[in-house]
mmCIF file of C-alpha atoms and ligand atoms in Angstrom:
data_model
loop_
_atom_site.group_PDB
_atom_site.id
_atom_site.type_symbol
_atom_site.label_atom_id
_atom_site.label_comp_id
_atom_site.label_asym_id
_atom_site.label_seq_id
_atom_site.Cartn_x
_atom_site.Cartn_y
_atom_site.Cartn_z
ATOM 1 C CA UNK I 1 0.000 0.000 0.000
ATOM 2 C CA UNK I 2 1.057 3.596 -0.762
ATOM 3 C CA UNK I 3 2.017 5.614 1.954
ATOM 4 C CA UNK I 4 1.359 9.471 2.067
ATOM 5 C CA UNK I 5 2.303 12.110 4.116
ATOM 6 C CA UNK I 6 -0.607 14.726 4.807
ATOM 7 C CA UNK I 7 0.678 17.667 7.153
ATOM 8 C CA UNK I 8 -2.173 19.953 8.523
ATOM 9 C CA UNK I 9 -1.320 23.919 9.910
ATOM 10 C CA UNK I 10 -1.867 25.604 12.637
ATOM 11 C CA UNK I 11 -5.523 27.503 11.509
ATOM 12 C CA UNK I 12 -6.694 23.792 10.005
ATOM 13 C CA UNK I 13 -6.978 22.411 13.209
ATOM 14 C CA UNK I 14 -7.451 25.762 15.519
ATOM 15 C CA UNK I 15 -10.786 24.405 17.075
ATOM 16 C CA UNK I 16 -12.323 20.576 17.667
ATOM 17 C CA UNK I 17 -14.968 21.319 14.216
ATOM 18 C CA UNK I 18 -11.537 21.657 12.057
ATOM 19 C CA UNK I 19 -9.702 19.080 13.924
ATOM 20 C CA UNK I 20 -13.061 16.484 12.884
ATOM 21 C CA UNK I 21 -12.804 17.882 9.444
ATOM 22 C CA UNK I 22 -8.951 17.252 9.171
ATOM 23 C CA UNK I 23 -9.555 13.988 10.681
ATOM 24 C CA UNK I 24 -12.236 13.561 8.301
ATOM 25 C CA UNK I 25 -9.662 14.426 5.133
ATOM 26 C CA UNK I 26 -7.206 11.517 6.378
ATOM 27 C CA UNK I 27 -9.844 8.985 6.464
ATOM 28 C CA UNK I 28 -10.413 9.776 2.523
ATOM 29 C CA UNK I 29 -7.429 9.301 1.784
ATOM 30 C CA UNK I 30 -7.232 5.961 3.368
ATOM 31 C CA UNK I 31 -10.798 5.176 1.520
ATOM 32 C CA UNK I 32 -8.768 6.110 -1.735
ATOM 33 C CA UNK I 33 -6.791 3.120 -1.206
ATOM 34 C CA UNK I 34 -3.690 5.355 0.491
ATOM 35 C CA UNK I 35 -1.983 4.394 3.911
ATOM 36 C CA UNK I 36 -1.833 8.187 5.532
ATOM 37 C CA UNK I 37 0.075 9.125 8.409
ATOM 38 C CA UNK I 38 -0.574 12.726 9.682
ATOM 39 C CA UNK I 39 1.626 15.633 10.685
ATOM 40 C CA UNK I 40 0.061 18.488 12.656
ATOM 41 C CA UNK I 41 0.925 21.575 13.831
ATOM 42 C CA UNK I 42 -0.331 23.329 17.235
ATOM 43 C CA UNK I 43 -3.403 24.888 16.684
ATOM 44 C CA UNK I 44 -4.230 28.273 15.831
ATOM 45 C CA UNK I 45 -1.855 30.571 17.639
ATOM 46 C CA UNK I 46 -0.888 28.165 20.125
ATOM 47 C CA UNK I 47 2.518 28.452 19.546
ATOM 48 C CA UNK I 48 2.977 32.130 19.703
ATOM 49 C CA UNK I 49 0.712 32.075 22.900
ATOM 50 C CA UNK I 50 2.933 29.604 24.837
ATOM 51 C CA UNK I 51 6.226 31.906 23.455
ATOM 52 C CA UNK I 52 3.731 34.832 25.525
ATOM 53 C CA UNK I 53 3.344 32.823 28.431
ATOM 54 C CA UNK I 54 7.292 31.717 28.646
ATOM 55 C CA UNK I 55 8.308 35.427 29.079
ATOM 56 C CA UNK I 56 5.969 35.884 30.988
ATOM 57 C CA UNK I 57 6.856 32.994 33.823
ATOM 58 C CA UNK I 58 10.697 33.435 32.895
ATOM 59 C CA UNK I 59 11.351 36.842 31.939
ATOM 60 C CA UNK I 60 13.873 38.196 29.369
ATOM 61 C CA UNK I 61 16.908 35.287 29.357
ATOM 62 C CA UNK I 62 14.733 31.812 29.018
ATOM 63 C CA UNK I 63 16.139 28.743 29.028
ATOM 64 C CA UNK I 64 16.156 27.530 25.440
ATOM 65 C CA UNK I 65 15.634 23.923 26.802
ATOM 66 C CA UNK I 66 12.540 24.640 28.409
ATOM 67 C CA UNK I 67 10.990 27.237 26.073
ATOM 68 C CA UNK I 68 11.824 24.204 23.663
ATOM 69 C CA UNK I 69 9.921 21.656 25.639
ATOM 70 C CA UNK I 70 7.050 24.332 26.075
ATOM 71 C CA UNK I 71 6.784 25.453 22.417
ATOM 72 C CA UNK I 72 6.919 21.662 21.693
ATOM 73 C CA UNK I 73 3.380 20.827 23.932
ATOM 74 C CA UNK I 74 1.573 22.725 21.535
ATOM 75 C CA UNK I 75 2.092 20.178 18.187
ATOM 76 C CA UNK I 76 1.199 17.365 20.835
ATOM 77 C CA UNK I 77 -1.711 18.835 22.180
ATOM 78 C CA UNK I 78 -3.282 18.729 18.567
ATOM 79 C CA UNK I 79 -1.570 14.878 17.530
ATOM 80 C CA UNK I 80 -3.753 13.518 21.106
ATOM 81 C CA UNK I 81 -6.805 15.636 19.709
ATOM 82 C CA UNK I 82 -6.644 14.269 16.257
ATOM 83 C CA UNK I 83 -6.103 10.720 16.960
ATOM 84 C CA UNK I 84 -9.163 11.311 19.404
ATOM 85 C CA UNK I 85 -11.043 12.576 16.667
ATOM 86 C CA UNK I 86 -9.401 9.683 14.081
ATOM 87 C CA UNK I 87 -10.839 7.277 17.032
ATOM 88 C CA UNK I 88 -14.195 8.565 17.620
ATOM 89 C CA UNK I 89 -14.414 7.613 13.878
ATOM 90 C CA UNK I 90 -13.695 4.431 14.259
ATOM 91 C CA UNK I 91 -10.628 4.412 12.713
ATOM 92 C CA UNK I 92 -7.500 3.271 15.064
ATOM 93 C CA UNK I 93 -5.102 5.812 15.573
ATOM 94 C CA UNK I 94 -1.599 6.312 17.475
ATOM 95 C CA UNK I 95 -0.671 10.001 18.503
ATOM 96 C CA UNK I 96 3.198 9.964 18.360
ATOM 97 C CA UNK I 97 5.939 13.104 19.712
ATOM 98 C CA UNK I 98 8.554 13.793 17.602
ATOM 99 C CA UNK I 99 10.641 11.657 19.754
ATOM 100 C CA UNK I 100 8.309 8.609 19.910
ATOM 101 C CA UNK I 101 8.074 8.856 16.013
ATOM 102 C CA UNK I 102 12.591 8.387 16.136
ATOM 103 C CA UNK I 103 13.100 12.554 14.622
ATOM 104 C CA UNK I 104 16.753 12.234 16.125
ATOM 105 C CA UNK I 105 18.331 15.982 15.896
ATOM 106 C CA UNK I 106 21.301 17.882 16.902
ATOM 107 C CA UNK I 107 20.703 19.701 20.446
ATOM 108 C CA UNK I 108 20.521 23.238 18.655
ATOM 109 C CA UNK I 109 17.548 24.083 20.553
ATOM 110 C CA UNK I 110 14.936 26.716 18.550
ATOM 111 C CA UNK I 111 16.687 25.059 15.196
ATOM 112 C CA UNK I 112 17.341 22.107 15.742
ATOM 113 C CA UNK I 113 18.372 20.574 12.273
ATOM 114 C CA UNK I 114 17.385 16.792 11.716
ATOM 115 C CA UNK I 115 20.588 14.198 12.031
ATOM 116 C CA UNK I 116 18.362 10.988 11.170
ATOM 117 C CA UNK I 117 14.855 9.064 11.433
ATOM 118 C CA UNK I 118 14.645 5.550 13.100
ATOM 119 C CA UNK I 119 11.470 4.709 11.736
ATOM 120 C CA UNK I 120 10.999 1.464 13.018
ATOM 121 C CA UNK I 121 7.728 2.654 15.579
ATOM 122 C CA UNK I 122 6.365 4.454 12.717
ATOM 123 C CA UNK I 123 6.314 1.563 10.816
ATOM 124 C CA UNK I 124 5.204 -1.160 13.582
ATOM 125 C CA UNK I 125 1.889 1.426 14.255
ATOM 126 C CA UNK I 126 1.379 1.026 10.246
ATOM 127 C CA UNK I 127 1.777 -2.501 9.560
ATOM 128 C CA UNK I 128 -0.781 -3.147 12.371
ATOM 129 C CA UNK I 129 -2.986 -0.902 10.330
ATOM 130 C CA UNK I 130 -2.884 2.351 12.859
ATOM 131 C CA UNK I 131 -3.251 6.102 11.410
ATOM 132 C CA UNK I 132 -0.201 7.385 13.378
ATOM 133 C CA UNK I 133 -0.717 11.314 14.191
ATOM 134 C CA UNK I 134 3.279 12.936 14.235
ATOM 135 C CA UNK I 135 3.838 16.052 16.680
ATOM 136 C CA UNK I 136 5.455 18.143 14.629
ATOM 137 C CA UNK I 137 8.084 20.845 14.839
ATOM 138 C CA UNK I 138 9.631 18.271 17.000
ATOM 139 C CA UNK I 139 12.610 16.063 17.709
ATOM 140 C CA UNK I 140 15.262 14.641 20.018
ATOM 141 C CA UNK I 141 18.314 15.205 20.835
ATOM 142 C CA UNK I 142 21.212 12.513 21.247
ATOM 143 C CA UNK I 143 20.637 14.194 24.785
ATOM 144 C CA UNK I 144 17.234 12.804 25.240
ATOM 145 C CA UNK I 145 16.419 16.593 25.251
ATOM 146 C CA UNK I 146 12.814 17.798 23.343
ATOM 147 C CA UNK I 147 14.325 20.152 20.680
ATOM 148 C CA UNK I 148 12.166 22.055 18.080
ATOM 149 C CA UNK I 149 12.644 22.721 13.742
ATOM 150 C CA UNK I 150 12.394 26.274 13.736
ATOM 151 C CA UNK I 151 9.253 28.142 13.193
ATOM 152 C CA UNK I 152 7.332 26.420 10.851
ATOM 153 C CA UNK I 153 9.377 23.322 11.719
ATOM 154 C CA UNK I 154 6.368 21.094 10.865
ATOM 155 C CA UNK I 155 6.580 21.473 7.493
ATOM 156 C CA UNK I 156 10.353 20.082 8.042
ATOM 157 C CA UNK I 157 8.948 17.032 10.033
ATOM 158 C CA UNK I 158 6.337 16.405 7.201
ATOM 159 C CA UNK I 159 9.162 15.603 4.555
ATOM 160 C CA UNK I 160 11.445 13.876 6.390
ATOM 161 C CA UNK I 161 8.742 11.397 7.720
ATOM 162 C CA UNK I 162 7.754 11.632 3.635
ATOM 163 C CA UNK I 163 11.532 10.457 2.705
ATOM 164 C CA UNK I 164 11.892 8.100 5.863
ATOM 165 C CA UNK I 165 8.573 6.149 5.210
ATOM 166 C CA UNK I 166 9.210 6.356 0.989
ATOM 167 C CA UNK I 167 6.416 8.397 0.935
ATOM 168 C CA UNK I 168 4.537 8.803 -2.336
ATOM 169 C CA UNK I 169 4.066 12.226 -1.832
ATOM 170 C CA UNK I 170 3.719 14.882 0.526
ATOM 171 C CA UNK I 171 0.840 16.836 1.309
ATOM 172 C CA UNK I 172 0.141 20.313 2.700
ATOM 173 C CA UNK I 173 -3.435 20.791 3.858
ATOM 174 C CA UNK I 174 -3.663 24.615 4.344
ATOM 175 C CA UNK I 175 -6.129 27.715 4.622
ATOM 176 C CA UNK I 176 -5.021 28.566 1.050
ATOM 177 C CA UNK I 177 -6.112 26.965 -1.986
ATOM 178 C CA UNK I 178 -2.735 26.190 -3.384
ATOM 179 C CA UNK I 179 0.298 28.747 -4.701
ATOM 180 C CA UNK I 180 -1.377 31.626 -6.743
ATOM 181 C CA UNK I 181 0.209 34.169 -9.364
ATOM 182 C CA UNK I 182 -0.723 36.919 -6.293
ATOM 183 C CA UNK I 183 -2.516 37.180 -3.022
ATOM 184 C CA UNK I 184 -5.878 36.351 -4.414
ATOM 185 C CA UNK I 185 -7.506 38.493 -1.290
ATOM 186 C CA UNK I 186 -6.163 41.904 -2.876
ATOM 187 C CA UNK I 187 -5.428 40.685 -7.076
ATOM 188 C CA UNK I 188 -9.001 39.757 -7.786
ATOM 189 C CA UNK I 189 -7.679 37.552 -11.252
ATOM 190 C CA UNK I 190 -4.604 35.818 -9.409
ATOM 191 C CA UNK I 191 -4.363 32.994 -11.209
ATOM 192 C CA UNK I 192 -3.573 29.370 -9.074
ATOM 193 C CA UNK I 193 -0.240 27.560 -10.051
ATOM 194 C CA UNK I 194 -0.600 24.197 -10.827
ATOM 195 C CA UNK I 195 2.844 23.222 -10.718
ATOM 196 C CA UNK I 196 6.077 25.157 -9.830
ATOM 197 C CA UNK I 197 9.489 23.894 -9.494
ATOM 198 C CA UNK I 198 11.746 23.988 -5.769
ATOM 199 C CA UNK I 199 13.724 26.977 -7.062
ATOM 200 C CA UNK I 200 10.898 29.073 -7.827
ATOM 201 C CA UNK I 201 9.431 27.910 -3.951
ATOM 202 C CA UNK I 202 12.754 29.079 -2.660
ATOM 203 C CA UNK I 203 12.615 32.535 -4.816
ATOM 204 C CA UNK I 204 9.207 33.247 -3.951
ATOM 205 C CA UNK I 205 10.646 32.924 -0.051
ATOM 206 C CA UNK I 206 13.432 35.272 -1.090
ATOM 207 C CA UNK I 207 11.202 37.690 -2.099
ATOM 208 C CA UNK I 208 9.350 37.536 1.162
ATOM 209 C CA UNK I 209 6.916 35.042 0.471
ATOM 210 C CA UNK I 210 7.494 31.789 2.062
ATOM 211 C CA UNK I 211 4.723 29.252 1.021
ATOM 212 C CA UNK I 212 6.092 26.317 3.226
ATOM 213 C CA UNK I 213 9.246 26.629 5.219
ATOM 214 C CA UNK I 214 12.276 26.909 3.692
ATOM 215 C CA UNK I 215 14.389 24.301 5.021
ATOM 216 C CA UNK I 216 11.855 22.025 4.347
ATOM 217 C CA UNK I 217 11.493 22.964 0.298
ATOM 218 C CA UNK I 218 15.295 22.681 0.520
ATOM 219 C CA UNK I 219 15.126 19.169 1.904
ATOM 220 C CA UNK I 220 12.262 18.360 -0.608
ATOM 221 C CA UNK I 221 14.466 19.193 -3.574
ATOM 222 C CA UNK I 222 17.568 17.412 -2.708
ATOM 223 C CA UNK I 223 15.784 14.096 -1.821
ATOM 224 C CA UNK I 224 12.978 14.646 -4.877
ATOM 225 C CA UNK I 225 10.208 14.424 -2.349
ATOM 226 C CA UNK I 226 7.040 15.388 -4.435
ATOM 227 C CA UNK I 227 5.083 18.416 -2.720
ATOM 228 C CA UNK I 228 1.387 19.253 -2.695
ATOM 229 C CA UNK I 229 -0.249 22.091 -1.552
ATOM 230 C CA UNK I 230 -3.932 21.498 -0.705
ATOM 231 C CA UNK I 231 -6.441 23.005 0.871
ATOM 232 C CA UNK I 232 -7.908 22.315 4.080
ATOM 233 C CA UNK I 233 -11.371 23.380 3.564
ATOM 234 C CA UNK I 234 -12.264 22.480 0.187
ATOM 235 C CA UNK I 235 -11.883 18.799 -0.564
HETATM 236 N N1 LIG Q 1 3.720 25.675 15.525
HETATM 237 C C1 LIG Q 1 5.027 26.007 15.006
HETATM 238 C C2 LIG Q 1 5.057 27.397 14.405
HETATM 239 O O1 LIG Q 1 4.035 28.043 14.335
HETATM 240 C C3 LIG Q 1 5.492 25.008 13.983
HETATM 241 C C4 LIG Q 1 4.610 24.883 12.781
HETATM 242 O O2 LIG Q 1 3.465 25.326 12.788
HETATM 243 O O3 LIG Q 1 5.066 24.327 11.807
HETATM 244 O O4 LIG Q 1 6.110 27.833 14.000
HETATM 245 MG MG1 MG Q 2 1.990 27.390 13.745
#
């Protein structure tokens, strides 16, 4: 069976309605004959609310070990709620951190970069048929220390799961449509791009308009992981 990779943001799973739909989204994709395993982000502003919330309880110098640990809560907060949600549809389904899924990292806490996957859990939850539900924007470090991607590190968890499991492709469900010629909100004919190449990702980042995370794209290209953008509201 073909395994898939479908990575859902932070605003696709900000309350329990989205997190049903997203849940709702993987279980098509198993339907379609697919074997999905999910990557989620913290929902909705989670993430920038617990960075609020460490200054606030630490002050000015925090810890970068424990803001990491913090910041990391708010990917696994949504993994527990979607595998709830995968459950309550009947469906069996395994939240996994970023450590329980093997992300191994250097201990370069806020940016951590990835050193290897042992995917061996990952793959035990799929053989005996399990959705597994990744944490993402988290790993470990040889340490045993939580350690997090960089903002928008989930993207960066999505494609290396996609290259460790020999993903066919990886998905990004989003609150956009896909890439478009301009922001269709303010260019009323933006036209949506059906397919665009890793550079032109990268030079649209340069430019100031980063799509998906830029380490991630990077990755992508020099491992020829397919990308797709999606959207998260419109099947
Ligand atoms: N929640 C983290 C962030 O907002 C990681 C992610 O969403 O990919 O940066
Ligand atoms: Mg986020």
């Amino acid at each position: 069976m073909k395994t898939i990779i479908i990575k859902f943001g932070g605003s696709s799973l900000a309350d329990p309605g989205r997190i049903r739909r997203a849940a709702a989204m993987v279980l098509a994709e198993r339907r379609r004959g697919l074997r999905p395993v999910a990557v989620v982000s913290a929902p909705g502003d989670c993430t920038d609310d617990l960075l609020k919330l460490a200054s606030l309880a630490g002050g000015e110098n925090l810890s970068a070990r424990e803001t990491d640990a913090l910041l990391a809560s708010g990917e696994q907060m949504s993994a527990a709620l979607m595998a709830l949600a995968l459950r309550a549809e009947g469906a069996q389904a395994v939240s996994l951190t970023g450590a329980q899924a093997g992300i191994r990292t250097d201990s370069a806490f806020s940016s951590a970069a990835v050193l290897s996957v042992d995917a061996r859990r990952l793959k035990r939850e799929l053989a005996a048929g399990r959705i597994p539900v990744v944490a993402g924007f988290q790993g470990v470090s040889s340490g045993g220390d939580i350690t997090t991607l960089g903002r928008g590190g989930s993207d960066l968890s999505a494609v290396v799961l996609a290259r460790a499991l020999k993903a066919v492709r990886c998905e990004f469900r989003t609150d956009v449509k896909g890439i478009y010629t301009a922001h269709p909100a303010i260019v009323p004919d933006a036209r949506k791009i059906r397919n665009i190449s890793y550079g032109e990702v990268v030079a649209l980042a340069e430019l100031g308009t980063e799509v998906r995370q830029l380490r991630a794209v990077n990755y992508s290209a020099a491992n020829g992981i397919p990308l797709q953008l999606r959207s998260s509201f419109h099947d």
